mmCIF file of C-alpha atoms in Angstrom:
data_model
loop_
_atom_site.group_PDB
_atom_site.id
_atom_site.type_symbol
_atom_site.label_atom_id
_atom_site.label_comp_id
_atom_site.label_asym_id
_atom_site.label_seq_id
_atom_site.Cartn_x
_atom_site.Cartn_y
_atom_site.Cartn_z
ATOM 1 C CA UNK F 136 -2.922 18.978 12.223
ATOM 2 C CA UNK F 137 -1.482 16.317 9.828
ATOM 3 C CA UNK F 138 -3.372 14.253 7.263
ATOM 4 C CA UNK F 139 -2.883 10.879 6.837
ATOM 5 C CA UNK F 140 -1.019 11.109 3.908
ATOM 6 C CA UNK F 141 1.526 13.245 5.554
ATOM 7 C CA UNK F 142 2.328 10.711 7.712
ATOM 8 C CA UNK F 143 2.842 7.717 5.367
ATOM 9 C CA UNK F 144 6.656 7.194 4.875
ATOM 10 C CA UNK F 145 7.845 7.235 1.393
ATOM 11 C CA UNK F 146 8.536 3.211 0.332
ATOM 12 C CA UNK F 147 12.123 2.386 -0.021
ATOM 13 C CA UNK F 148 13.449 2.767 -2.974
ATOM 14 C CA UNK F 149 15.167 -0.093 -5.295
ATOM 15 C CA UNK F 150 18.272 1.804 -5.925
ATOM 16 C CA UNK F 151 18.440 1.028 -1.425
ATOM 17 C CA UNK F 152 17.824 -2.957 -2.594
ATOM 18 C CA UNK F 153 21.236 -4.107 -0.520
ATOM 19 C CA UNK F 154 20.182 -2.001 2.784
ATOM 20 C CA UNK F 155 18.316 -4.416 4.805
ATOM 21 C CA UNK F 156 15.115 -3.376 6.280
ATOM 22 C CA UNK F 157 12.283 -6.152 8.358
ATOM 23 C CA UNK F 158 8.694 -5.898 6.601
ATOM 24 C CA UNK F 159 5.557 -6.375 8.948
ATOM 25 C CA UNK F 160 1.987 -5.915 8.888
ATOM 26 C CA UNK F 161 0.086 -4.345 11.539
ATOM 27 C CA UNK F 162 -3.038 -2.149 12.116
ATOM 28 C CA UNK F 163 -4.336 -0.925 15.777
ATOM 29 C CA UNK F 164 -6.350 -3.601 16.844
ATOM 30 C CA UNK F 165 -4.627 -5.457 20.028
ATOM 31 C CA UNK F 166 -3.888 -8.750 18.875
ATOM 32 C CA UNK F 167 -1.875 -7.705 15.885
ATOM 33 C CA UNK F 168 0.834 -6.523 18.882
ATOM 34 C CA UNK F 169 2.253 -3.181 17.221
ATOM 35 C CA UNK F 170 4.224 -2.460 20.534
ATOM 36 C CA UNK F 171 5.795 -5.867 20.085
ATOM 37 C CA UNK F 172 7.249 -4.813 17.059
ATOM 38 C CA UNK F 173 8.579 -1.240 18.315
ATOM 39 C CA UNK F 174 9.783 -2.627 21.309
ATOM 40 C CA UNK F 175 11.717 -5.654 19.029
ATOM 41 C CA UNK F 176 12.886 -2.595 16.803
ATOM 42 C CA UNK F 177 13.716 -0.387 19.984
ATOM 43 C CA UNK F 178 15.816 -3.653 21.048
ATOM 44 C CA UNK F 179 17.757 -4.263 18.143
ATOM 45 C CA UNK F 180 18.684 -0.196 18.286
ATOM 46 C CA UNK F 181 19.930 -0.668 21.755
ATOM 47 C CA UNK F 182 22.174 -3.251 20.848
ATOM 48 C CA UNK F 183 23.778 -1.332 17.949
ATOM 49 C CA UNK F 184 21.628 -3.542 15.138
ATOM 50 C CA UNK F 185 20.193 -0.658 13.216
ATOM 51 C CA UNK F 186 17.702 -1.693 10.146
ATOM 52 C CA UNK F 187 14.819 -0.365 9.235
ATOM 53 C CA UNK F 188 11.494 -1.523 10.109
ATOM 54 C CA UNK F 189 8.303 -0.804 7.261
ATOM 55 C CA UNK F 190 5.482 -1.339 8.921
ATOM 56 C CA UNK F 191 2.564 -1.606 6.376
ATOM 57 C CA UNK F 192 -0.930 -0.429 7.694
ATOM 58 C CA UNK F 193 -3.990 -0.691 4.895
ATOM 59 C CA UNK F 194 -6.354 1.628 7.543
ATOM 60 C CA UNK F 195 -5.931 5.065 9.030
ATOM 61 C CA UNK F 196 -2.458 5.852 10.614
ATOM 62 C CA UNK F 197 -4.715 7.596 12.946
ATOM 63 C CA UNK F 198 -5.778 4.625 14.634
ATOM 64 C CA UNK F 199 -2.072 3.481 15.820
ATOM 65 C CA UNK F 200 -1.546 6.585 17.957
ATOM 66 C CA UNK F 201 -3.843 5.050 20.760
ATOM 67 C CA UNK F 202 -2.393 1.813 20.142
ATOM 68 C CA UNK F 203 1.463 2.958 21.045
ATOM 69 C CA UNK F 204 0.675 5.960 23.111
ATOM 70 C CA UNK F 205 1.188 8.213 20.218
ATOM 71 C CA UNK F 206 4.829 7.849 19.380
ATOM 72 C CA UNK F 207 5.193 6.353 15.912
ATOM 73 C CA UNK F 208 8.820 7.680 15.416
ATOM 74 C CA UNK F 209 10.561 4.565 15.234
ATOM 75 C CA UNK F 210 8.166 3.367 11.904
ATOM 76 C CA UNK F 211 8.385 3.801 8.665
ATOM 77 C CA UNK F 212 4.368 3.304 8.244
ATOM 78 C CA UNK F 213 3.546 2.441 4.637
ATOM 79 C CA UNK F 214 0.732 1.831 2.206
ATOM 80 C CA UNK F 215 1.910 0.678 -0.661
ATOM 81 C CA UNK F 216 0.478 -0.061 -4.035
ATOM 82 C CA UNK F 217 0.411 -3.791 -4.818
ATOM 83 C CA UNK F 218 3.509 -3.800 -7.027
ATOM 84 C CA UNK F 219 5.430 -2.235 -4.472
ATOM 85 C CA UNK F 220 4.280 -4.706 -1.885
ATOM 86 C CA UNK F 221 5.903 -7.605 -4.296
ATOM 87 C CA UNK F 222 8.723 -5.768 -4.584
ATOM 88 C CA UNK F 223 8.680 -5.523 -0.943
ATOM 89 C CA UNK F 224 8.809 -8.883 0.008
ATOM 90 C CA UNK F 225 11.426 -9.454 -2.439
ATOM 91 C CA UNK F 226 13.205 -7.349 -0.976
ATOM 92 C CA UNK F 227 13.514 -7.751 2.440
ATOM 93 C CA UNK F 228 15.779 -9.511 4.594
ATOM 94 C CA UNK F 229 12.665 -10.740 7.341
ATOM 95 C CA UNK F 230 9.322 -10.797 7.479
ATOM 96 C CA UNK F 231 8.154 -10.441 10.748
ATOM 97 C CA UNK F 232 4.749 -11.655 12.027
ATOM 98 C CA UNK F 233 4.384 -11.322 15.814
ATOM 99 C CA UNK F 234 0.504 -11.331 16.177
ATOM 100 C CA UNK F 235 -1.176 -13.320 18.889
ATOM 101 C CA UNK F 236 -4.361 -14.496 17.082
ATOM 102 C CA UNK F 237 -5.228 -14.490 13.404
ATOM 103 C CA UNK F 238 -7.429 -15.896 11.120
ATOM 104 C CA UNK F 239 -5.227 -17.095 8.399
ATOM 105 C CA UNK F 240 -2.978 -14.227 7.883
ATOM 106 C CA UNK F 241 -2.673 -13.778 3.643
ATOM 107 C CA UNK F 242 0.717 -11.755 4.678
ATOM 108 C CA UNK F 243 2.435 -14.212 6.036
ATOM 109 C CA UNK F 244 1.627 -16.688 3.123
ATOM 110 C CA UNK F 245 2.319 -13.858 0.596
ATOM 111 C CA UNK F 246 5.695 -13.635 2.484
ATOM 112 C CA UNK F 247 6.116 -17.339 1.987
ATOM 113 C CA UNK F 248 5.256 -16.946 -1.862
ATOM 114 C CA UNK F 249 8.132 -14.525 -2.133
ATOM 115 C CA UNK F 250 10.216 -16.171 -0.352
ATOM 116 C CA UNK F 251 10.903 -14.096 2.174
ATOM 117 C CA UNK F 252 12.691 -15.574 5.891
ATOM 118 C CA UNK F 253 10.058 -15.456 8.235
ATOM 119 C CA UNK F 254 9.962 -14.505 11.937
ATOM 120 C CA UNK F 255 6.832 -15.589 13.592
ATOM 121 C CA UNK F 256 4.680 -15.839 16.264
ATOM 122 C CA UNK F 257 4.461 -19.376 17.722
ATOM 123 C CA UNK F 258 0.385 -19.143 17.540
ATOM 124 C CA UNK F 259 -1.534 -22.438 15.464
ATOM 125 C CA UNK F 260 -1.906 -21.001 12.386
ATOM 126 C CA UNK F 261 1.040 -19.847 11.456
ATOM 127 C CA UNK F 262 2.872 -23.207 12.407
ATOM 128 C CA UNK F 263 0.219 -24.766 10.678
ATOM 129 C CA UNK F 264 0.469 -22.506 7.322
ATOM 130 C CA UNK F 265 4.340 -22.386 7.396
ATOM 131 C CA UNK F 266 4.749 -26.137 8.813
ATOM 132 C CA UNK F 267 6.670 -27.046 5.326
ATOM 133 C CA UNK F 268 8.465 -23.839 5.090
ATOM 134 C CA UNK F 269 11.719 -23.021 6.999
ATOM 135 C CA UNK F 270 11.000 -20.275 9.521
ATOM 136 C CA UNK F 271 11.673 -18.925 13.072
ATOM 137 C CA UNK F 272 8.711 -18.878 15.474
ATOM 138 C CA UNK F 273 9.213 -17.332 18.777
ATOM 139 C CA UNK F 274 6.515 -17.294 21.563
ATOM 140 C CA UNK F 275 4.385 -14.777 21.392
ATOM 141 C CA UNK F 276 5.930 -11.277 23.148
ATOM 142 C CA UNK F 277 9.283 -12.175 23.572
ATOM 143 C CA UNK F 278 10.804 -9.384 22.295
ATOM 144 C CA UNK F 279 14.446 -11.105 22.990
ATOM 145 C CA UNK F 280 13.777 -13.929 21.092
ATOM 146 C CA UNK F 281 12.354 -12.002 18.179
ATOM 147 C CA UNK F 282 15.639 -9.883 18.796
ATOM 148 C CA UNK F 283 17.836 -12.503 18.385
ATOM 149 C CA UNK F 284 16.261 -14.314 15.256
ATOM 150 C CA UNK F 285 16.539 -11.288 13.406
ATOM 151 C CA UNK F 286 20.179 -10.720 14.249
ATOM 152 C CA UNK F 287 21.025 -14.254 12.808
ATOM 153 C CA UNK F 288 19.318 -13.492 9.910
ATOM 154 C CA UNK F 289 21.527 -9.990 9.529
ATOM 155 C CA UNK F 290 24.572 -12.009 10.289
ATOM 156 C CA UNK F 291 23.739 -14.773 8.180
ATOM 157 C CA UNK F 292 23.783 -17.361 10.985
ATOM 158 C CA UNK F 293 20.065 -18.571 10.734
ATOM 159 C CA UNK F 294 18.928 -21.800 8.875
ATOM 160 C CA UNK F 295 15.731 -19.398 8.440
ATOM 161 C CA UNK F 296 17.399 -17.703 5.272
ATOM 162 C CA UNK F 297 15.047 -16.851 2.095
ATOM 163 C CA UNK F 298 14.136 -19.962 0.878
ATOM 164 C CA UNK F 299 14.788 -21.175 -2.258
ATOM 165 C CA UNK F 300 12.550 -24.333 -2.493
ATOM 166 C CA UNK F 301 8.814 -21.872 -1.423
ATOM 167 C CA UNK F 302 7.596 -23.142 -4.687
ATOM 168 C CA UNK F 303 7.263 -26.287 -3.658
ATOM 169 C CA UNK F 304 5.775 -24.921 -0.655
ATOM 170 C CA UNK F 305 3.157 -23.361 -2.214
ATOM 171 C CA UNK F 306 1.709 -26.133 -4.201
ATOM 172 C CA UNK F 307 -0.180 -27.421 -0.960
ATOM 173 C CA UNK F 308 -2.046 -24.081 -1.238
ATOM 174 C CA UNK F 309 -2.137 -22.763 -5.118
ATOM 175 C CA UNK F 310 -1.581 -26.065 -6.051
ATOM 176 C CA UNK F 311 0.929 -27.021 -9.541
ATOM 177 C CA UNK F 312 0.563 -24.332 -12.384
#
């Protein structure tokens, strides 16, 4: 029998900063669509596109098994501290959102703050909070189409690259400080 802890991957390390990995948040309730993002990782393996996916999940890693039939081979599932989160999104070549109902979603705005190139569900509220900020959204469960914007952002073909002007962004939310 495993504890949690023993099945939290270790956080990547900085000295791995050019290896590009896809950063996403997920837990085991439905909507958040955790077999979305295996099945977009399992994709990208197929066609020879291997990065690494960190999937971070604040509850028990318990409570995935029943959500993906008890295989969670293919994630690294993290909990890291708050500094490593920032470092995180800095860090990362996507952040990938691919749930089909949220509230606001505070990831996908930290994401934003950072930065980060965003693959998203096509659901209101994230074209609402990212309707300034340059990013990919994809209808939700299309795994090809999530496939495909991350390979543009690997190969550098996407307009969706880590933005540059997200402070400017922000200011509709955190306002000027």
């Amino acid at each position: 029998s495993f504890t949690n802890q023993q099945l939290v991957s270790p956080i990547p390390k900085a000295s791995n900063q050019n290896r590009p990995f896809v950063l996403a948040f997920s837990n085991s309730s439905p909507h958040k669509r955790l077999k979305d993002i295996r099945d977009i990782y399992l994709k990208l393996q197929d066609l020879g596109c291997i990065v690494p996916f960190y999937v971070v999940c604040p509850s028990s890693i318990f409570d995935l098994y029943s959500e993906i039939d008890g295989d969670l081979s293919q994630f690294n599932i993290i909990q890291p501290s708050d500094q490593e989160l920032i470092n995180l999104y800095r860090r990362c070549i996507c952040f990938l959102a691919v749930s089909e109902d949220e509230g606001f979603n505070i990831p996908l705005l930290d994401a934003a703050l950072f930065g980060c190139s965003i693959v998203s569900s096509n659901i209101d509220i994230h074209k609402e909070v990212l309707k300034d900020y340059p990013s990919t959204f994809v209808p939700v469960g299309n795994i090809d189409s999530y496939t495909q914007a991350i390979q543009s952002l690997l190969s550098g073909n996407s307009s969706n690259i880590k933005s540059a002007h997200h402070q400017d962004f922000l200011k509709q939310y955190i306002g000027s400080q």
